[in-house]
Amino acid sequence: MSIFDAPYQDWLMRQQAAQRYRRLPADVAGDALNLASNDYLGLRHHPALIAAAQDYAERFGVGAGASRLLGDSAALYEPLERALAPLKGTQAALIMNSGYQANATILTALLDPAAIGRDPVVLADRLIHASLYTACRNAGVMPQRFHHNDLNHLESLLTRHGHTNSARVVLVESVYSMDGDCADLAGLIALCQRYGAFLYVDEAHATGVFGQDGGGLASQYPGQIDLVMGTFGKALGSFGAYVAGSRVLIDYLINRCSGFIYSTALPPPVLGAIGAAISLLPTLEPARQQLLQLASQVRDKLTARGFQTGKSSTQIVPLLVGGEGEALRLSHQLRQVGIIAPAIRPPTVPPNQSRLRLALTARHQPQDLDRLWQALDRLSPPRLSSVKEGVA
Ligand SMILES: Cc1ncc(COP(=O)(O)O)c(C=O)c1O
């Protein structure tokens, strides 16, 4: 028993009443159709990644033993970071332990007024990942949110803060994790250049799937984005994250970013798998095309059944439901027939925009989805017209 059990229990009961209680899912028995995995290219089972992880475990051990600054792992990291920088079109790159840790601690370091010499003003797309909000909170900065993908709204905020002597930082994702739509990076770059703002792009869901050799959407704008981060735990099949930018910015983070300085470095087998995945990326164009084609078919079939999929144009397809209860019910019904399609509810998504988040991977074949179509036709779940999209 903890002395705070009673208030925590009260809090949990309020979550339950609002249909927002989260529980760890049990495994689905048998051969499930998994639509919850961000392993978009199916690399986590790839023999090259497994062989590299095994090889690194045998040669370098299963743990790093120390943080990067104290350890002896330069030879494992440097080739990876040297490969990442040109892939992202930046001068330098740095590997971090996870995407959450990267966002939460890099941004906090960047927002330090003592370093930039001015107070930061953060302008954030309202759908950015929770880790970026955590970073702002840790830095004591209240982000100003602009309507999702609305560059006019962003510009009005840039104008409003234009006269102040503040350092403006714009936060976006290139592929949005819960909506599967894309940012207008060209428009964002132009705006940030016009207003002298720093552009931070989270490529967690674009890395591996979009851009030349899977380098992400930001790689199409070499040297024009101040900071790009992404993860190895999604399309690249293993774990960890990277940040890419100017040499000065990376050196600043090595000196200033608490998540980098004060955490044990990644296990060598993970670094082996990351290296194998980066080497494979140029060969995976057919898998990328097949994945995006399948996603397009899935959107068409859902729309034909009367569902809304928002503005998705990627491998992430939201099946918009609306209320928390309906989303939970539908997810549960699908689970009972072996289909894993998680319900996403507030606060992860805005109120009235609960959904099933369908994540497609290159391992899915069109016929695998037949199970989903049969189940949806049998369940005839709600076809809601009341879902509010993109409401700020
Ligand atoms: C947009 C975005 N950024 C960052 C992260 C965190 O990445 P990681 O899973 O490597 O911690 C996620 C993970 O869900 C994400 O969706």
Coordinates of C-alpha atoms and ligand atoms in Angstrom, one line a residue:
M1 CA 0.0 0.0 0.0
S2 CA 1.2 3.5 -0.7
I3 CA 0.0 6.4 1.4
F4 CA -1.4 8.0 -1.8
D5 CA -3.3 5.0 -2.9
A6 CA -6.7 6.6 -2.0
P7 CA -6.3 9.7 -4.1
Y8 CA -4.7 7.8 -7.0
Q9 CA -7.6 5.3 -6.8
D10 CA -10.1 8.3 -7.0
W11 CA -8.2 9.6 -10.1
L12 CA -8.4 6.2 -11.8
M13 CA -12.1 5.9 -11.1
R14 CA -12.7 9.3 -12.7
Q15 CA -10.7 7.9 -15.8
Q16 CA -12.9 4.9 -15.8
A17 CA -16.1 6.9 -15.7
A18 CA -14.9 9.0 -18.6
Q19 CA -14.0 5.8 -20.6
R20 CA -10.4 6.9 -20.6
Y21 CA -9.0 4.2 -18.3
R22 CA -6.0 2.4 -19.9
R23 CA -5.2 -1.2 -19.2
L24 CA -2.4 -3.4 -20.5
P25 CA -3.9 -5.7 -23.3
A26 CA -3.6 -9.4 -23.0
D27 CA -2.1 -11.3 -25.9
V28 CA -4.6 -12.3 -28.6
A29 CA -4.7 -16.0 -28.9
G30 CA -3.9 -17.6 -32.3
D31 CA -3.0 -16.0 -35.5
A32 CA -4.0 -12.3 -35.0
L33 CA -4.2 -9.6 -37.6
N34 CA -2.1 -7.0 -36.0
L35 CA -2.9 -3.4 -37.0
A36 CA -1.2 -1.8 -34.1
S37 CA 2.5 -2.2 -35.0
N38 CA 4.6 0.6 -36.2
D39 CA 7.1 -1.9 -37.7
Y40 CA 6.0 -0.4 -41.1
L41 CA 8.6 -2.2 -43.2
G42 CA 8.4 -5.5 -41.3
L43 CA 12.1 -5.2 -40.4
R44 CA 11.9 -6.4 -36.8
H45 CA 11.9 -10.0 -38.1
H46 CA 14.4 -9.3 -40.9
P47 CA 17.3 -11.8 -40.9
A48 CA 19.9 -9.1 -41.5
L49 CA 18.8 -7.2 -38.3
I50 CA 18.7 -10.4 -36.3
A51 CA 22.1 -11.6 -37.4
A52 CA 23.6 -8.2 -36.7
A53 CA 22.1 -8.0 -33.3
Q54 CA 23.4 -11.5 -32.5
D55 CA 26.9 -10.7 -33.8
Y56 CA 27.0 -7.5 -31.8
A57 CA 25.9 -9.2 -28.6
E58 CA 28.6 -11.8 -29.0
R59 CA 31.3 -9.3 -29.9
F60 CA 30.4 -6.3 -27.7
G61 CA 28.1 -7.7 -25.0
V62 CA 24.4 -7.1 -24.3
G63 CA 24.8 -3.8 -22.4
A64 CA 26.7 -0.5 -22.9
G65 CA 27.8 -0.4 -19.3
A66 CA 27.9 3.5 -19.2
S67 CA 26.6 6.6 -20.8
R68 CA 28.0 7.5 -24.1
L69 CA 30.3 10.3 -22.7
L70 CA 31.9 7.8 -20.2
G71 CA 31.9 4.7 -22.3
D72 CA 33.9 3.0 -25.0
S73 CA 31.4 2.7 -27.7
A74 CA 32.6 5.3 -30.2
A75 CA 33.4 2.7 -32.9
L76 CA 29.8 1.4 -32.7
Y77 CA 28.1 4.8 -33.0
E78 CA 30.3 6.9 -35.4
P79 CA 29.6 4.9 -38.6
L80 CA 25.9 5.1 -37.9
E81 CA 25.9 8.8 -37.3
R82 CA 28.1 9.3 -40.3
A83 CA 25.5 7.5 -42.4
L84 CA 22.5 9.3 -40.9
A85 CA 23.7 12.8 -41.5
P86 CA 23.7 12.5 -45.4
L87 CA 20.5 10.5 -45.3
K88 CA 18.8 13.4 -43.5
G89 CA 20.6 16.1 -45.5
T90 CA 22.3 17.6 -42.4
Q91 CA 25.9 18.3 -41.2
A92 CA 25.7 15.9 -38.3
A93 CA 23.6 13.4 -36.4
L94 CA 23.4 12.0 -32.9
I95 CA 21.8 8.8 -31.7
M96 CA 19.6 8.9 -28.6
N97 CA 18.0 6.2 -26.5
S98 CA 14.4 6.6 -27.6
G99 CA 12.2 9.1 -29.4
Y100 CA 10.4 10.1 -26.2
Q101 CA 13.6 10.7 -24.4
A102 CA 15.0 12.6 -27.4
N103 CA 12.1 15.0 -27.8
A104 CA 11.6 15.5 -24.1
T105 CA 15.2 16.3 -23.3
I106 CA 16.5 17.8 -26.6
L107 CA 13.8 20.4 -26.8
T108 CA 14.2 21.3 -23.1
A109 CA 17.9 21.9 -23.8
L110 CA 17.2 24.0 -26.9
L111 CA 14.7 26.2 -25.0
D112 CA 17.2 27.4 -22.4
P113 CA 17.1 31.2 -22.5
A114 CA 20.5 31.3 -20.9
A115 CA 21.9 29.6 -24.0
I116 CA 19.9 31.4 -26.7
G117 CA 20.1 34.8 -25.0
R118 CA 16.3 35.4 -25.5
D119 CA 13.1 34.0 -24.1
P120 CA 11.7 31.3 -26.3
V121 CA 8.2 31.3 -27.7
V122 CA 7.0 27.9 -28.8
L123 CA 4.5 27.6 -31.7
A124 CA 3.3 24.0 -31.9
D125 CA 0.9 22.2 -34.2
R126 CA -1.8 21.2 -31.8
L127 CA -1.4 17.5 -32.7
I128 CA 2.3 17.1 -31.9
H129 CA 3.5 14.2 -29.7
A130 CA 3.2 14.3 -25.9
S131 CA 7.0 14.1 -25.5
L132 CA 7.3 17.6 -27.0
Y133 CA 4.7 19.0 -24.6
T134 CA 6.7 17.4 -21.8
A135 CA 9.8 19.2 -23.0
C136 CA 8.0 22.5 -23.0
R137 CA 6.7 21.9 -19.5
N138 CA 10.2 21.0 -18.3
A139 CA 11.5 24.2 -19.8
G140 CA 8.8 26.3 -18.2
V141 CA 7.4 27.4 -21.6
M142 CA 3.7 27.3 -22.4
P143 CA 3.4 26.4 -26.1
Q144 CA 1.1 28.5 -28.3
R145 CA -0.8 25.9 -30.4
F146 CA -1.8 26.5 -34.0
H147 CA -4.7 24.7 -35.7
H148 CA -3.5 21.4 -37.2
N149 CA -1.5 21.9 -40.4
D150 CA -2.9 25.5 -40.7
L151 CA -0.1 27.7 -41.9
N152 CA -2.2 30.8 -41.9
H153 CA -2.9 30.4 -38.2
L154 CA 0.9 29.7 -37.7
E155 CA 1.7 32.9 -39.6
S156 CA -0.7 34.9 -37.5
L157 CA 1.1 33.7 -34.4
L158 CA 4.5 34.4 -35.9
T159 CA 3.3 37.9 -36.7
R160 CA 1.8 38.4 -33.2
H161 CA 5.2 37.5 -31.6
G162 CA 7.2 39.1 -34.4
H163 CA 7.8 42.4 -32.5
T164 CA 9.1 40.8 -29.4
N165 CA 12.7 40.0 -28.8
S166 CA 11.9 36.4 -28.5
A167 CA 13.3 33.2 -30.1
R168 CA 10.5 31.6 -32.0
V169 CA 10.5 27.8 -32.3
V170 CA 8.0 25.9 -34.5
L171 CA 7.2 22.3 -33.6
V172 CA 5.7 19.9 -36.1
E173 CA 5.7 16.2 -37.1
S174 CA 6.2 15.4 -40.8
V175 CA 3.7 12.4 -40.6
Y176 CA 1.2 12.8 -37.8
S177 CA 1.1 9.7 -35.6
M178 CA -2.6 9.5 -35.0
D179 CA -4.0 11.1 -38.2
G180 CA -1.6 9.8 -40.8
D181 CA -1.5 13.0 -42.7
C182 CA 1.6 15.0 -43.6
A183 CA 2.9 18.5 -42.8
D184 CA 3.5 21.0 -45.6
L185 CA 7.3 21.1 -45.0
A186 CA 8.0 23.4 -47.9
G187 CA 5.4 25.9 -46.6
L188 CA 6.7 25.6 -43.1
I189 CA 10.3 26.2 -44.2
A190 CA 9.4 29.3 -46.1
L191 CA 7.4 30.7 -43.2
C192 CA 10.2 30.0 -40.7
Q193 CA 12.8 31.6 -43.0
R194 CA 10.6 34.6 -43.4
Y195 CA 10.1 35.1 -39.7
G196 CA 13.5 33.9 -38.5
A197 CA 12.0 31.0 -36.6
F198 CA 13.7 27.7 -35.6
L199 CA 12.0 24.7 -37.2
Y200 CA 11.9 21.4 -35.3
V201 CA 10.5 18.4 -37.2
D202 CA 9.6 15.0 -35.7
E203 CA 10.0 12.3 -38.3
A204 CA 9.1 9.3 -36.1
H205 CA 6.6 8.0 -38.6
A206 CA 8.2 9.2 -41.8
T207 CA 11.7 7.7 -41.3
G208 CA 12.1 4.6 -43.5
V209 CA 8.8 5.1 -45.3
F210 CA 9.1 8.4 -47.2
G211 CA 11.8 10.3 -49.0
Q212 CA 14.8 9.2 -51.0
D213 CA 16.0 5.8 -49.7
G214 CA 13.5 6.2 -46.9
G215 CA 15.4 9.1 -45.4
G216 CA 12.1 10.8 -44.4
L217 CA 10.1 13.7 -45.8
A218 CA 12.6 16.2 -44.3
S219 CA 15.4 14.7 -46.3
Q220 CA 13.9 16.4 -49.4
Y221 CA 14.9 19.8 -47.9
P222 CA 18.6 19.3 -47.1
G223 CA 20.0 22.0 -44.8
Q224 CA 16.7 23.9 -44.6
I225 CA 15.3 22.5 -41.4
D226 CA 17.0 23.4 -38.1
L227 CA 16.5 20.1 -36.4
V228 CA 15.0 16.8 -37.4
M229 CA 14.5 13.8 -35.1
G230 CA 13.2 10.3 -35.8
T231 CA 13.1 6.9 -34.3
F232 CA 14.5 3.4 -35.0
G233 CA 11.7 1.7 -33.1
K234 CA 9.1 2.1 -35.9
A235 CA 9.9 1.5 -39.6
L236 CA 13.5 0.7 -38.8
G237 CA 12.4 -2.3 -36.7
S238 CA 14.4 -2.1 -33.5
F239 CA 14.8 0.7 -30.9
G240 CA 16.4 4.1 -30.3
A241 CA 16.2 7.5 -32.0
Y242 CA 18.3 10.1 -33.8
V243 CA 18.5 13.8 -34.0
A244 CA 20.1 15.5 -37.0
G245 CA 21.1 19.1 -37.6
S246 CA 24.1 21.5 -37.8
R247 CA 27.4 20.4 -36.3
V248 CA 27.1 23.2 -33.7
L249 CA 23.6 22.1 -32.7
I250 CA 24.8 18.5 -32.2
D251 CA 27.8 19.6 -30.2
Y252 CA 25.4 21.8 -28.1
L253 CA 23.2 18.7 -27.4
I254 CA 26.2 16.6 -26.5
N255 CA 27.1 19.2 -23.9
R256 CA 23.6 20.2 -22.8
C257 CA 21.0 17.5 -23.3
S258 CA 20.3 15.7 -20.0
G259 CA 18.8 12.7 -21.7
F260 CA 22.0 12.1 -23.7
I261 CA 24.4 12.9 -20.9
Y262 CA 22.9 11.1 -17.9
S263 CA 21.6 7.9 -19.4
T264 CA 23.3 4.6 -20.2
A265 CA 23.9 4.2 -23.9
L266 CA 22.0 1.8 -26.1
P267 CA 22.8 -1.9 -25.9
P268 CA 25.2 -3.0 -28.6
P269 CA 22.8 -5.5 -30.2
V270 CA 20.4 -2.6 -30.8
L271 CA 23.2 -0.7 -32.5
G272 CA 23.9 -3.7 -34.7
A273 CA 20.2 -3.9 -35.7
I274 CA 20.1 -0.1 -36.4
G275 CA 23.1 -0.4 -38.7
A276 CA 21.6 -3.3 -40.6
A277 CA 18.4 -1.4 -41.0
I278 CA 20.1 1.7 -42.3
S279 CA 22.0 -0.4 -44.8
L280 CA 18.8 -2.0 -46.1
L281 CA 16.9 1.2 -46.5
P282 CA 17.9 1.9 -50.2
T283 CA 16.8 -1.6 -51.2
L284 CA 13.3 -1.2 -49.7
E285 CA 11.6 1.0 -52.3
P286 CA 9.3 -1.9 -53.5
A287 CA 8.2 -2.5 -49.9
R288 CA 7.5 1.3 -49.4
Q289 CA 5.4 1.4 -52.5
Q290 CA 3.5 -1.7 -51.7
L291 CA 2.8 -0.3 -48.2
L292 CA 1.4 3.0 -49.4
Q293 CA -0.7 1.3 -52.1
L294 CA -2.2 -1.0 -49.4
A295 CA -3.0 2.0 -47.2
S296 CA -4.7 3.7 -50.1
Q297 CA -6.8 0.6 -50.7
V298 CA -7.7 0.4 -47.0
R299 CA -8.9 4.0 -47.0
D300 CA -11.0 3.4 -50.1
K301 CA -12.6 0.3 -48.6
L302 CA -13.3 2.1 -45.3
T303 CA -14.8 5.1 -47.1
A304 CA -17.0 2.8 -49.2
R305 CA -18.3 1.4 -45.9
G306 CA -19.2 4.9 -44.7
F307 CA -16.3 5.4 -42.4
Q308 CA -14.2 8.6 -42.1
T309 CA -10.5 8.4 -42.3
G310 CA -9.7 12.1 -42.0
K311 CA -6.9 13.4 -44.2
S312 CA -4.7 10.3 -43.9
S313 CA -2.4 9.8 -46.9
T314 CA 0.2 7.5 -45.3
Q315 CA 0.5 4.0 -43.8
I316 CA -1.4 5.3 -40.7
V317 CA -5.2 5.2 -41.3
P318 CA -7.5 6.4 -38.5
L319 CA -11.0 4.9 -38.5
L320 CA -12.8 7.8 -36.9
V321 CA -15.5 6.9 -34.4
G322 CA -16.1 9.9 -32.1
G323 CA -16.8 8.9 -28.6
E324 CA -14.5 7.1 -26.2
G325 CA -17.1 4.4 -25.5
E326 CA -17.8 3.6 -29.2
A327 CA -14.1 3.4 -30.0
L328 CA -13.4 1.0 -27.0
R329 CA -16.4 -1.1 -28.0
L330 CA -15.4 -1.5 -31.6
S331 CA -11.8 -2.2 -30.7
H332 CA -12.9 -4.9 -28.2
Q333 CA -15.3 -6.5 -30.7
L334 CA -12.5 -6.7 -33.3
R335 CA -10.1 -8.1 -30.7
Q336 CA -12.5 -10.9 -30.0
V337 CA -12.2 -12.0 -33.6
G338 CA -8.4 -11.8 -33.6
I339 CA -7.9 -8.3 -35.0
I340 CA -5.7 -5.9 -33.0
A341 CA -6.9 -2.4 -33.8
P342 CA -6.3 -0.1 -30.7
A343 CA -8.8 2.5 -29.6
I344 CA -7.1 5.9 -29.3
R345 CA -8.9 8.3 -27.0
P346 CA -8.3 11.7 -25.4
P347 CA -5.9 13.0 -24.2
T348 CA -3.9 11.4 -27.0
V349 CA -6.4 12.8 -29.5
P350 CA -8.8 15.7 -29.1
P351 CA -12.3 15.2 -27.5
N352 CA -14.9 13.7 -29.9
Q353 CA -12.1 12.3 -32.1
S354 CA -11.7 8.9 -30.6
R355 CA -10.7 6.4 -33.3
L356 CA -9.2 3.1 -34.1
R357 CA -5.7 3.7 -35.3
L358 CA -4.9 1.2 -38.1
A359 CA -1.2 0.9 -38.8
L360 CA -0.3 -1.0 -42.0
T361 CA 3.0 -2.7 -42.6
A362 CA 4.7 -4.1 -45.7
R363 CA 4.1 -7.6 -44.2
H364 CA 0.3 -7.2 -44.6
Q365 CA -1.1 -8.6 -47.8
P366 CA -4.4 -7.3 -49.2
Q367 CA -6.1 -10.6 -48.4
D368 CA -5.0 -10.4 -44.8
L369 CA -7.3 -7.4 -44.5
D370 CA -10.3 -9.5 -45.6
R371 CA -10.7 -10.5 -42.0
L372 CA -11.2 -6.8 -41.1
W373 CA -13.8 -6.2 -43.9
Q374 CA -15.7 -9.3 -42.9
A375 CA -15.7 -8.3 -39.2
L376 CA -16.7 -4.7 -39.9
D377 CA -19.5 -5.8 -42.2
R378 CA -20.8 -8.2 -39.5
L379 CA -20.5 -5.8 -36.7
S380 CA -22.0 -2.9 -38.6
P381 CA -20.4 -0.4 -36.1
P382 CA -21.3 3.3 -36.0
R383 CA -20.9 5.4 -39.1
L384 CA -20.6 8.7 -37.4
S385 CA -21.2 11.9 -39.1
S386 CA -20.5 13.8 -35.9
V387 CA -16.8 13.4 -35.8
K388 CA -15.1 16.8 -35.8
E389 CA -12.0 16.8 -37.8
G390 CA -9.2 19.3 -37.3
V391 CA -11.0 21.4 -34.8
A392 CA -8.7 23.5 -32.7
Ligands
LIG1 C1 5.5 11.5 -33.2 C2 6.3 10.6 -32.3 N1 7.4 11.1 -31.7 C3 8.1 10.4 -30.8 C4 7.7 9.2 -30.4 C5 8.5 8.5 -29.4 O1 9.3 7.5 -30.0 P1 9.8 6.3 -29.2 O2 8.8 5.2 -29.3 O3 11.1 5.9 -29.9 O4 10.1 6.7 -27.8 C6 6.5 8.6 -30.9 C7 6.1 7.3 -30.4 O5 5.0 6.9 -30.4 C8 5.8 9.4 -31.8 O6 4.6 8.9 -32.3

